[in-house]
Amino acid sequence: MAAFQIQQHVRFQHCDPAAMVFYPRYFEMINLTVEEWFRTGLDWGFQQMHEIDDRGIPTARISVDFSAPSRLGDVLDWSLAVARIGTSSLDVEIVASCGGELRLTCRSTLVQFVKSSGRPVAWSAQIKSRMQAFKEVTAAESG
Amino acid sequence: MAAFQIQQHVRFQHCDPAAMVFYPRYFEMINLTVEEWFRTGLDWGFQQMHEIDDRGIPTARISVDFSAPSRLGDVLDWSLAVARIGTSSLDVEIVASCGGELRLTCRSTLVQFVKSSGRPVAWSAQIKSRMQAFKEVTAAESG
Amino acid sequence: MAAFQIQQHVRFQHCDPAAMVFYPRYFEMINLTVEEWFRTGLDWGFQQMHEIDDRGIPTARISVDFSAPSRLGDVLDWSLAVARIGTSSLDVEIVASCGGELRLTCRSTLVQFVKSSGRPVAWSAQIKSRMQAFKEVTAAESG
Amino acid sequence: MAAFQIQQHVRFQHCDPAAMVFYPRYFEMINLTVEEWFRTGLDWGFQQMHEIDDRGIPTARISVDFSAPSRLGDVLDWSLAVARIGTSSLDVEIVASCGGELRLTCRSTLVQFVKSSGRPVAWSAQIKSRMQAFKEVTAAESG
């Protein structure tokens, strides 16, 4: 019901010669938002996922709209909400803003794979249930 | 009429713990494809653009479909074609494949800005004309 | 007298196909340690430094000894101590460990420059005084 | 006898808000120089090394002196020479220049490991012999 929240500072390493975030670095921040959500929101850290459970969650599709540039020193507020839970896939919506100003909106589709076989695999009931807690409630669903 | 072509090797620096390209690194490759196209295809290098001409071409929107993973040692064939030339914007389609296997399809919208003012600015006639040479010819247009 | 302390998680983005930190990513972490020290330890953030005060602190020399690999999920304890304060230069010693196990030792020399002129410039008395608080006390000096 | 040579362009992705190479990116270039040397100079590519031969060559120690900044658009000439061949270790000297102007000098020690066991392992006679061809001839040795 509530989106996952995380803050990330715009560091020197993120910025291009215009002192704005170089957009490939935004994807590192997007990935870190997902990584932190799995670790603290779903209680399934990437180390456990990748190295013990033989799972990975590659991105199948991602699209980003950039609304305004971010600059060195900005502190970005990231939020992640679940848009759709599929059998082995997941759609998330990620938004970054700074001081209330929208910076980007991202929609991403992840798919869970078994690393050793390279095949997609269904989410466990437990993970699905935890994901549900971050699902956006639309007017239709809540009404 | 002909797409811009460039090869990029999948390097150690691009790969994640699954020995596949970590997707934020793909955006570095996408950016490099655009950068090389401007430099050699449009004869307008980023150093000239950013440091002498006071221009930048930030990305306003980007979406990528990932078809198959790329692995350490793969040599990717990148191609870039112009989809739409706007007044100050540009849509490009970028495709990466390896040995004929599709890896990703990207659609990106760039906007030309004056760096010092932060305002969008129209493409020059010369640049537009050069861009035209990389425009895809659709059935309707060619027919 | 006390070293500056900061924790950094080993994220997916830092790791190579061996699931260990790819060493160029350590230099991003080293830079972030310096950046955070300037911001919170010396109260002189990079945004203020670079964009308002027209200063930069490029690295003139750096050497790192890697003692043991770091892996996905590790939480690294970083510490930074001042080794030598020169007129316009600074030597710092940076150490990273995990659960008490040493991972790397770094010695780096920074030089303060005026960005617009490209010339080195002396540290202000105020910054020198703040740096002094992070200086290691050797036996000779304390004795 | 002859050093390994490779050119690398300074790309947008390498540059910081001062439009100079951000030094962690130099380490990506250094790594790429080593990677290309292994692939084309020693005929032992990283994909073969890491994924088939179960070997890795982590860096045990690295030091870099930065002589002059590199800027967007610079084409850097990299050279790598072997300084010392140990049982399982290797010292290389890497130099980058641009138009004859020295930019950096790097000394790096690599160690060959078996990936699955995490133990150092001796270079094969064949690899040692190939490395020998890139060894610098000092006055004493040649005299």
Coordinates of C-alpha atoms in Angstrom, one line a residue:
Chain A
M1 CA 0.0 0.0 0.0
A2 CA 2.9 2.3 0.8
A3 CA 5.7 2.8 -1.7
F4 CA 9.3 1.9 -0.7
Q5 CA 11.3 5.0 0.0
I6 CA 15.1 5.7 -0.2
Q7 CA 17.3 8.7 -0.5
Q8 CA 20.3 8.9 -2.7
H9 CA 22.7 11.8 -3.0
V10 CA 23.9 13.0 -6.4
R11 CA 27.7 12.4 -6.1
F12 CA 30.6 13.6 -8.1
Q13 CA 30.7 10.2 -9.7
H14 CA 27.2 10.6 -11.2
C15 CA 27.8 13.9 -12.9
D16 CA 28.8 14.7 -16.4
P17 CA 30.7 17.7 -17.8
A18 CA 27.5 19.8 -17.5
A19 CA 27.5 19.0 -13.7
M20 CA 24.2 17.1 -14.2
V21 CA 23.6 13.4 -13.7
F22 CA 24.9 11.4 -16.6
Y23 CA 21.8 9.3 -17.5
P24 CA 23.5 5.9 -17.3
R25 CA 24.3 6.7 -13.7
Y26 CA 20.5 7.1 -13.1
F27 CA 20.2 3.4 -14.0
E28 CA 22.7 2.6 -11.3
M29 CA 20.5 4.5 -8.8
I30 CA 17.4 2.8 -10.2
N31 CA 19.1 -0.6 -9.7
L32 CA 20.2 0.3 -6.2
T33 CA 16.6 1.3 -5.4
V34 CA 15.4 -2.1 -6.5
E35 CA 18.3 -3.8 -4.7
E36 CA 17.5 -2.0 -1.4
W37 CA 13.8 -2.8 -1.8
F38 CA 14.6 -6.5 -2.1
R39 CA 17.0 -6.4 0.8
T40 CA 15.0 -4.3 3.3
G41 CA 11.5 -4.3 1.9
L42 CA 11.2 -7.9 0.8
D43 CA 13.9 -9.3 3.1
W44 CA 15.6 -11.0 0.2
G45 CA 19.1 -9.5 -0.3
F46 CA 21.0 -9.9 -3.6
Q47 CA 23.8 -11.9 -1.9
Q48 CA 21.3 -14.5 -0.7
M49 CA 19.4 -14.4 -4.0
H50 CA 22.3 -14.7 -6.3
E51 CA 24.8 -16.8 -4.4
I52 CA 22.7 -19.0 -2.2
D53 CA 19.3 -19.3 -3.8
D54 CA 20.6 -19.4 -7.5
R55 CA 18.2 -16.8 -8.6
G56 CA 18.5 -13.5 -10.6
I57 CA 16.1 -10.8 -11.6
P58 CA 17.2 -9.4 -14.9
T59 CA 15.4 -6.5 -16.4
A60 CA 13.3 -7.4 -19.5
R61 CA 12.0 -3.9 -20.3
I62 CA 12.6 -0.4 -18.9
S63 CA 11.5 3.0 -19.8
V64 CA 12.3 6.3 -18.2
D65 CA 10.9 9.8 -18.7
F66 CA 13.3 12.5 -17.5
S67 CA 11.4 15.6 -16.3
A68 CA 14.2 17.9 -15.0
P69 CA 18.0 17.5 -14.6
S70 CA 19.6 16.6 -11.3
R71 CA 22.7 18.4 -10.2
L72 CA 25.7 17.7 -8.0
G73 CA 24.7 17.8 -4.3
D74 CA 21.0 17.2 -4.9
V75 CA 19.4 14.7 -2.5
L76 CA 17.0 12.6 -4.5
D77 CA 13.9 11.0 -3.0
W78 CA 13.3 7.7 -4.6
S79 CA 10.1 5.7 -4.3
L80 CA 9.2 2.3 -5.7
A81 CA 5.7 0.9 -6.0
V82 CA 4.6 -2.4 -7.4
A83 CA 2.3 -2.0 -10.5
R84 CA 1.7 -5.7 -11.4
I85 CA 2.8 -9.0 -10.0
G86 CA 3.0 -11.7 -12.7
T87 CA 3.8 -15.4 -12.4
S88 CA 7.6 -14.9 -12.7
S89 CA 7.6 -11.2 -13.7
L90 CA 7.1 -8.0 -11.9
D91 CA 6.3 -4.4 -13.0
V92 CA 7.5 -1.7 -10.7
E93 CA 7.1 2.1 -11.0
I94 CA 10.0 4.2 -9.7
V95 CA 9.9 7.9 -9.2
A96 CA 12.7 10.3 -8.2
S97 CA 12.2 13.8 -7.0
C98 CA 14.1 16.5 -5.3
G99 CA 12.5 18.9 -2.9
G100 CA 9.2 18.0 -4.4
E101 CA 10.3 18.6 -8.0
L102 CA 9.8 15.5 -10.2
R103 CA 13.1 14.4 -11.8
L104 CA 12.2 11.1 -13.5
T105 CA 9.5 8.4 -13.8
C106 CA 10.5 4.8 -14.5
R107 CA 8.6 1.7 -15.4
S108 CA 10.5 -1.5 -15.3
T109 CA 9.7 -5.2 -15.8
L110 CA 11.8 -7.7 -14.0
V111 CA 11.7 -11.5 -14.5
Q112 CA 12.9 -14.0 -12.0
F113 CA 15.3 -16.6 -13.4
V114 CA 17.1 -19.6 -12.1
K115 CA 20.7 -18.6 -12.6
S116 CA 22.1 -22.1 -13.3
S117 CA 19.5 -23.1 -15.8
G118 CA 18.7 -19.7 -17.3
R119 CA 15.0 -20.4 -17.1
P120 CA 12.2 -18.2 -15.7
V121 CA 10.7 -19.3 -12.4
A122 CA 7.5 -18.4 -10.5
W123 CA 7.7 -16.1 -7.5
S124 CA 7.2 -18.0 -4.2
A125 CA 4.0 -17.3 -2.4
Q126 CA 5.9 -15.6 0.4
I127 CA 7.7 -13.2 -1.9
K128 CA 4.4 -12.4 -3.7
S129 CA 2.7 -11.7 -0.4
R130 CA 5.5 -9.3 0.6
M131 CA 5.4 -7.6 -2.8
Q132 CA 1.7 -7.1 -2.4
A133 CA 2.3 -4.8 0.5
F134 CA 4.0 -2.3 -1.9
K135 CA 1.2 -2.5 -4.5
E136 CA -0.4 0.8 -5.5
V137 CA -4.1 0.8 -4.7
T138 CA -5.9 2.2 -7.7
A139 CA -9.4 3.9 -7.5
A140 CA -11.1 0.8 -9.0
E141 CA -9.4 -1.6 -6.6
S142 CA -10.0 0.5 -3.5
G143 CA -13.6 1.5 -4.4
Chain B
M1 CA 19.0 5.8 -45.5
A2 CA 21.7 3.6 -44.0
A3 CA 21.9 3.1 -40.2
F4 CA 25.1 4.1 -38.4
Q5 CA 27.1 1.0 -37.4
I6 CA 29.6 0.5 -34.6
Q7 CA 31.0 -2.6 -32.8
Q8 CA 31.5 -2.7 -29.0
H9 CA 33.1 -5.6 -27.1
V10 CA 31.5 -6.8 -23.9
R11 CA 34.3 -6.0 -21.4
F12 CA 34.9 -7.2 -17.9
Q13 CA 33.8 -3.8 -16.7
H14 CA 30.3 -4.3 -18.2
C15 CA 29.6 -7.6 -16.5
D16 CA 27.8 -8.4 -13.3
P17 CA 28.2 -11.4 -11.0
A18 CA 26.2 -13.5 -13.5
A19 CA 28.9 -12.7 -16.1
M20 CA 26.2 -10.9 -18.1
V21 CA 26.1 -7.2 -19.0
F22 CA 24.8 -5.2 -16.0
Y23 CA 22.0 -3.2 -17.7
P24 CA 23.2 0.3 -16.5
R25 CA 26.4 -0.5 -18.6
Y26 CA 24.2 -1.0 -21.7
F27 CA 23.3 2.7 -21.3
E28 CA 26.9 3.6 -21.4
M29 CA 27.2 1.6 -24.6
I30 CA 24.0 3.3 -25.9
N31 CA 25.4 6.7 -25.1
L32 CA 28.7 5.8 -26.7
T33 CA 26.8 4.8 -29.9
V34 CA 25.1 8.2 -30.0
E35 CA 28.4 10.0 -29.2
E36 CA 30.3 8.2 -32.0
W37 CA 27.4 8.9 -34.4
F38 CA 27.6 12.6 -33.7
R39 CA 31.4 12.5 -34.0
T40 CA 31.8 10.5 -37.2
G41 CA 28.3 10.3 -38.7
L42 CA 27.3 14.0 -38.2
D43 CA 30.8 15.4 -37.9
W44 CA 29.9 17.2 -34.6
G45 CA 32.0 15.7 -31.8
F46 CA 30.9 16.1 -28.1
Q47 CA 34.0 18.2 -27.3
Q48 CA 33.1 20.7 -30.0
M49 CA 29.4 20.5 -29.0
H50 CA 29.8 20.9 -25.3
E51 CA 32.9 23.0 -24.9
I52 CA 33.0 25.3 -27.9
D53 CA 29.4 25.4 -29.2
D54 CA 27.7 25.6 -25.7
R55 CA 25.3 22.8 -26.7
G56 CA 24.2 19.6 -25.0
I57 CA 21.8 16.9 -26.0
P58 CA 20.2 15.4 -22.9
T59 CA 17.9 12.4 -23.1
A60 CA 14.3 13.3 -22.5
R61 CA 12.9 9.7 -22.7
I62 CA 14.4 6.3 -23.3
S63 CA 13.0 2.8 -23.4
V64 CA 14.8 -0.4 -23.9
D65 CA 13.5 -4.0 -24.5
F66 CA 16.1 -6.6 -23.6
S67 CA 15.7 -9.7 -25.8
A68 CA 18.6 -11.9 -24.7
P69 CA 21.6 -11.5 -22.3
S70 CA 25.1 -10.5 -23.5
R71 CA 28.1 -12.2 -22.0
L72 CA 31.7 -11.4 -21.4
G73 CA 33.6 -11.6 -24.7
D74 CA 30.6 -11.0 -26.9
V75 CA 31.2 -8.5 -29.7
L76 CA 28.0 -6.5 -30.1
D77 CA 26.9 -4.9 -33.4
W78 CA 25.2 -1.7 -32.7
S79 CA 23.1 0.3 -35.3
L80 CA 21.5 3.6 -34.9
A81 CA 18.8 5.0 -37.2
V82 CA 16.9 8.3 -37.1
A83 CA 13.2 7.8 -36.5
R84 CA 12.0 11.4 -36.3
I85 CA 13.6 14.8 -36.6
G86 CA 11.8 17.5 -34.5
T87 CA 12.5 21.2 -34.2
S88 CA 14.9 20.8 -31.3
S89 CA 14.3 17.1 -30.6
L90 CA 15.3 13.8 -32.2
D91 CA 14.1 10.2 -32.0
V92 CA 16.6 7.5 -32.6
E93 CA 16.3 3.7 -32.7
I94 CA 19.2 1.8 -31.6
V95 CA 19.6 -2.0 -31.9
A96 CA 22.3 -4.3 -30.6
S97 CA 22.8 -7.8 -31.8
C98 CA 25.5 -10.4 -31.6
G99 CA 26.1 -12.9 -34.4
G100 CA 22.7 -12.0 -35.7
E101 CA 20.9 -12.6 -32.4
L102 CA 19.0 -9.6 -31.2
R103 CA 20.0 -8.4 -27.8
L104 CA 18.2 -5.1 -27.3
T105 CA 16.0 -2.5 -29.0
C106 CA 16.1 1.1 -27.8
R107 CA 14.1 4.1 -28.6
S108 CA 15.4 7.4 -27.3
T109 CA 14.4 11.0 -27.6
L110 CA 17.1 13.7 -27.4
V111 CA 16.6 17.4 -27.1
Q112 CA 19.2 20.0 -28.1
F113 CA 19.8 22.6 -25.3
V114 CA 22.0 25.7 -25.0
K115 CA 24.1 24.8 -22.0
S116 CA 24.6 28.2 -20.6
S117 CA 20.9 29.2 -20.7
G118 CA 19.3 25.7 -20.2
R119 CA 16.9 26.4 -23.0
P120 CA 16.0 24.1 -26.0
V121 CA 17.2 25.3 -29.3
A122 CA 16.4 24.2 -32.9
W123 CA 18.8 22.0 -34.9
S124 CA 20.7 23.9 -37.6
A125 CA 19.8 23.2 -41.2
Q126 CA 23.2 21.6 -41.7
I127 CA 22.8 19.1 -38.8
K128 CA 19.2 18.3 -39.9
S129 CA 20.4 17.5 -43.4
R130 CA 23.1 15.2 -42.1
M131 CA 20.7 13.5 -39.7
Q132 CA 18.4 12.9 -42.7
A133 CA 20.9 10.6 -44.2
F134 CA 20.4 8.2 -41.3
K135 CA 16.6 8.2 -41.5
E136 CA 14.9 4.9 -41.9
V137 CA 12.8 4.7 -45.0
T138 CA 9.5 3.2 -44.2
A139 CA 7.3 1.4 -46.8
A140 CA 4.9 4.3 -46.9
E141 CA 7.6 6.9 -47.5
S142 CA 9.5 4.8 -50.1
G143 CA 6.3 3.5 -51.8
Chain C
M1 CA 42.9 13.0 16.0
A2 CA 40.0 10.7 15.2
A3 CA 39.7 9.3 11.7
F4 CA 36.7 10.0 9.6
Q5 CA 34.4 7.0 9.4
I6 CA 31.8 5.9 6.8
Q7 CA 30.1 2.7 5.9
Q8 CA 29.5 1.6 2.3
H9 CA 27.7 -1.5 1.2
V10 CA 29.1 -3.7 -1.6
R11 CA 26.3 -3.4 -4.2
F12 CA 25.6 -5.4 -7.3
Q13 CA 27.0 -2.5 -9.4
H14 CA 30.4 -2.9 -7.7
C15 CA 30.9 -6.6 -8.5
D16 CA 32.6 -8.4 -11.4
P17 CA 31.9 -11.9 -12.8
A18 CA 33.7 -13.4 -9.8
A19 CA 31.1 -11.6 -7.5
M20 CA 34.0 -9.6 -6.0
V21 CA 34.4 -5.9 -6.1
F22 CA 35.9 -4.9 -9.5
Y23 CA 38.8 -2.7 -8.4
P24 CA 37.9 0.4 -10.4
R25 CA 34.7 0.5 -8.3
Y26 CA 36.9 0.7 -5.2
F27 CA 38.1 4.0 -6.5
E28 CA 34.5 5.2 -6.7
M29 CA 34.2 4.2 -3.0
I30 CA 37.5 5.9 -2.2
N31 CA 36.3 9.1 -3.9
L32 CA 33.0 8.9 -2.1
T33 CA 34.8 8.6 1.2
V34 CA 36.8 11.8 0.4
E35 CA 33.7 13.5 -0.9
E36 CA 31.8 12.7 2.3
W37 CA 34.7 13.8 4.5
F38 CA 34.8 17.1 2.8
R39 CA 31.0 17.5 3.1
T40 CA 30.5 16.4 6.7
G41 CA 34.0 16.4 8.2
L42 CA 35.3 19.7 6.8
D43 CA 31.9 21.3 6.1
W44 CA 32.9 22.0 2.5
G45 CA 30.7 20.1 0.1
F46 CA 31.7 19.4 -3.5
Q47 CA 28.8 21.4 -4.9
Q48 CA 29.9 24.5 -3.0
M49 CA 33.6 23.8 -3.8
H50 CA 33.2 23.1 -7.6
E51 CA 30.3 25.3 -8.5
I52 CA 30.5 28.3 -6.2
D53 CA 34.1 28.5 -4.9
D54 CA 35.7 27.6 -8.3
R55 CA 37.9 25.0 -6.7
G56 CA 38.8 21.4 -7.4
I57 CA 40.9 18.7 -5.7
P58 CA 42.3 16.4 -8.3
T59 CA 44.3 13.4 -7.3
A60 CA 48.0 13.7 -8.0
R61 CA 49.1 10.3 -6.8
I62 CA 47.3 7.3 -5.4
S63 CA 48.4 3.8 -4.4
V64 CA 46.4 1.0 -3.1
D65 CA 47.3 -2.4 -1.5
F66 CA 44.5 -4.9 -1.7
S67 CA 44.6 -7.3 1.2
A68 CA 41.5 -9.5 0.7
P69 CA 38.6 -9.5 -1.8
S70 CA 35.2 -7.9 -0.9
R71 CA 32.1 -9.7 -2.0
L72 CA 28.5 -8.8 -2.8
G73 CA 26.6 -7.9 0.4
D74 CA 29.7 -7.0 2.5
V75 CA 29.4 -3.8 4.5
L76 CA 32.7 -2.0 4.4
D77 CA 34.0 0.2 7.2
W78 CA 36.0 3.0 5.7
S79 CA 38.2 5.4 7.6
L80 CA 40.2 8.4 6.4
A81 CA 43.0 10.1 8.3
V82 CA 45.2 13.0 7.3
A83 CA 48.8 12.1 7.0
R84 CA 50.3 15.4 5.8
I85 CA 49.0 18.9 5.1
G86 CA 51.0 20.7 2.5
T87 CA 50.6 24.3 1.2
S88 CA 48.1 23.3 -1.5
S89 CA 48.4 19.5 -1.2
L90 CA 47.1 16.9 1.2
D91 CA 48.1 13.3 1.9
V92 CA 45.3 11.1 3.2
E93 CA 45.3 7.5 4.3
I94 CA 42.2 5.5 3.7
V95 CA 41.5 2.0 5.0
A96 CA 38.6 -0.3 4.3
S97 CA 37.8 -3.3 6.4
C98 CA 34.9 -5.7 6.8
G99 CA 34.1 -7.3 10.2
G100 CA 37.6 -6.3 11.3
E101 CA 39.3 -7.9 8.3
L102 CA 41.5 -5.5 6.3
R103 CA 40.5 -5.2 2.7
L104 CA 42.6 -2.3 1.4
T105 CA 45.0 0.4 2.4
C106 CA 45.2 3.5 0.2
R107 CA 47.5 6.5 0.2
S108 CA 46.4 9.5 -1.9
T109 CA 47.8 12.9 -2.6
L110 CA 45.3 15.6 -3.5
V111 CA 46.1 19.1 -4.7
Q112 CA 43.7 22.1 -4.5
F113 CA 43.3 23.9 -7.8
V114 CA 41.5 27.0 -9.0
K115 CA 39.2 25.5 -11.6
S116 CA 39.0 28.5 -13.9
S117 CA 42.8 29.1 -14.0
G118 CA 44.0 25.5 -13.6
R119 CA 46.6 26.7 -11.0
P120 CA 47.2 25.2 -7.6
V121 CA 46.2 27.3 -4.6
A122 CA 46.9 27.2 -0.9
W123 CA 44.4 25.8 1.6
S124 CA 42.7 28.5 3.6
A125 CA 43.6 28.6 7.3
Q126 CA 40.1 27.5 8.2
I127 CA 40.2 24.4 6.1
K128 CA 43.7 23.6 7.3
S129 CA 42.5 23.9 10.9
R130 CA 39.6 21.5 10.2
M131 CA 41.9 19.0 8.5
Q132 CA 44.2 19.1 11.5
A133 CA 41.4 17.5 13.6
F134 CA 41.7 14.4 11.4
K135 CA 45.5 14.1 11.6
E136 CA 46.9 10.9 12.9
V137 CA 49.0 11.4 16.0
T138 CA 52.2 9.5 15.7
A139 CA 54.2 8.3 18.7
A140 CA 56.8 11.0 18.1
E141 CA 54.3 13.8 18.0
S142 CA 52.2 12.6 21.0
G143 CA 55.2 11.7 23.1
Chain D
M1 CA 60.8 -6.2 -26.1
A2 CA 58.1 -4.0 -27.5
A3 CA 55.4 -2.6 -25.3
F4 CA 51.7 -3.4 -26.0
Q5 CA 49.9 -0.4 -27.5
I6 CA 46.3 0.6 -27.6
Q7 CA 44.4 3.8 -28.1
Q8 CA 41.4 4.8 -26.0
H9 CA 39.2 7.9 -26.6
V10 CA 38.2 10.0 -23.6
R11 CA 34.4 9.7 -23.8
F12 CA 31.6 11.7 -22.2
Q13 CA 31.2 8.8 -19.7
H14 CA 34.7 9.3 -18.4
C15 CA 34.4 13.0 -17.6
D16 CA 33.5 14.8 -14.4
P17 CA 32.0 18.2 -13.9
A18 CA 35.3 19.8 -14.8
A19 CA 35.2 18.0 -18.2
M20 CA 38.3 16.1 -17.2
V21 CA 38.6 12.4 -16.7
F22 CA 37.3 11.3 -13.3
Y23 CA 40.1 9.2 -11.9
P24 CA 38.1 6.1 -11.2
R25 CA 37.4 6.0 -14.9
Y26 CA 41.2 5.8 -15.6
F27 CA 41.2 2.5 -13.7
E28 CA 38.5 1.2 -16.1
M29 CA 40.9 2.3 -18.9
I30 CA 43.9 0.7 -17.2
N31 CA 41.9 -2.5 -16.7
L32 CA 40.8 -2.5 -20.4
T33 CA 44.5 -2.1 -21.4
V34 CA 45.4 -5.2 -19.4
E35 CA 42.3 -7.0 -20.7
E36 CA 43.2 -6.2 -24.4
W37 CA 46.8 -7.2 -23.8
F38 CA 45.7 -10.6 -22.4
R39 CA 43.3 -11.0 -25.4
T40 CA 45.5 -9.9 -28.3
G41 CA 49.0 -9.8 -26.9
L42 CA 49.0 -13.1 -24.9
D43 CA 46.1 -14.7 -26.8
W44 CA 44.3 -15.5 -23.6
G45 CA 41.0 -13.6 -23.5
F46 CA 39.1 -13.0 -20.2
Q47 CA 36.1 -15.0 -21.3
Q48 CA 38.4 -18.1 -21.8
M49 CA 40.3 -17.3 -18.6
H50 CA 37.4 -16.7 -16.3
E51 CA 34.7 -19.0 -17.7
I52 CA 36.5 -21.9 -19.2
D53 CA 39.9 -22.0 -17.5
D54 CA 38.7 -21.1 -14.0
R55 CA 41.3 -18.4 -13.6
G56 CA 41.3 -14.8 -12.5
I57 CA 44.0 -12.1 -12.2
P58 CA 43.0 -9.8 -9.4
T59 CA 45.1 -6.7 -8.7
A60 CA 47.2 -7.0 -5.5
R61 CA 48.7 -3.5 -5.6
I62 CA 48.4 -0.5 -7.9
S63 CA 49.9 3.0 -7.9
V64 CA 49.3 5.8 -10.3
D65 CA 51.0 9.1 -10.8
F66 CA 48.8 11.6 -12.6
S67 CA 51.0 14.1 -14.6
A68 CA 48.4 16.2 -16.4
P69 CA 44.6 16.1 -16.8
S70 CA 42.9 14.4 -19.8
R71 CA 39.9 16.1 -21.4
L72 CA 36.8 15.1 -23.3
G73 CA 37.8 14.2 -26.9
D74 CA 41.4 13.4 -26.1
V75 CA 42.7 10.3 -27.8
L76 CA 45.0 8.6 -25.3
D77 CA 47.9 6.4 -26.3
W78 CA 48.3 3.6 -23.8
S79 CA 51.3 1.3 -23.5
L80 CA 51.9 -1.7 -21.3
A81 CA 55.3 -3.3 -20.6
V82 CA 56.1 -6.2 -18.4
A83 CA 58.4 -5.2 -15.5
R84 CA 58.7 -8.5 -13.6
I85 CA 57.4 -12.0 -14.0
G86 CA 56.9 -13.8 -10.7
T87 CA 55.8 -17.4 -10.1
S88 CA 52.1 -16.5 -9.9
S89 CA 52.4 -12.7 -10.0
L90 CA 53.2 -10.1 -12.6
D91 CA 54.3 -6.5 -12.5
V92 CA 53.3 -4.3 -15.4
E93 CA 54.0 -0.7 -16.1
I94 CA 51.3 1.2 -18.0
V95 CA 51.7 4.7 -19.4
A96 CA 49.1 6.9 -21.0
S97 CA 50.0 10.0 -23.1
C98 CA 48.2 12.3 -25.5
G99 CA 50.0 13.9 -28.4
G100 CA 53.3 13.0 -26.7
E101 CA 52.3 14.6 -23.4
L102 CA 52.5 12.2 -20.4
R103 CA 49.2 11.9 -18.6
L104 CA 49.8 9.1 -16.1
T105 CA 52.2 6.3 -15.1
C106 CA 50.9 3.2 -13.4
R107 CA 52.6 0.3 -11.8
S108 CA 50.4 -2.7 -11.0
T109 CA 50.9 -6.1 -9.5
L110 CA 48.6 -8.9 -10.7
V111 CA 48.3 -12.4 -9.2
Q112 CA 46.9 -15.4 -11.0
F113 CA 44.3 -17.3 -8.9
V114 CA 42.2 -20.4 -9.4
K115 CA 38.7 -19.0 -9.2
S116 CA 37.0 -22.0 -7.6
S117 CA 39.6 -22.5 -4.9
G118 CA 40.7 -18.9 -4.3
R119 CA 44.3 -20.0 -4.4
P120 CA 47.2 -18.4 -6.3
V121 CA 48.6 -20.6 -9.1
A122 CA 51.8 -20.4 -11.2
W123 CA 51.8 -19.0 -14.7
S124 CA 52.1 -21.7 -17.4
A125 CA 55.4 -21.9 -19.3
Q126 CA 53.5 -20.8 -22.4
I127 CA 52.0 -17.7 -20.9
K128 CA 55.3 -16.8 -19.3
S129 CA 57.0 -17.1 -22.6
R130 CA 54.5 -14.8 -24.3
M131 CA 54.8 -12.3 -21.4
Q132 CA 58.5 -12.3 -21.9
A133 CA 58.0 -10.7 -25.3
F134 CA 56.6 -7.6 -23.6
K135 CA 59.4 -7.3 -21.1
E136 CA 61.3 -4.0 -21.0
V137 CA 64.9 -4.4 -21.7
T138 CA 66.9 -2.4 -19.2
A139 CA 70.4 -1.1 -19.8
A140 CA 71.9 -3.6 -17.5
E141 CA 70.1 -6.6 -19.1
S142 CA 70.8 -5.5 -22.6
G143 CA 74.4 -4.5 -22.0

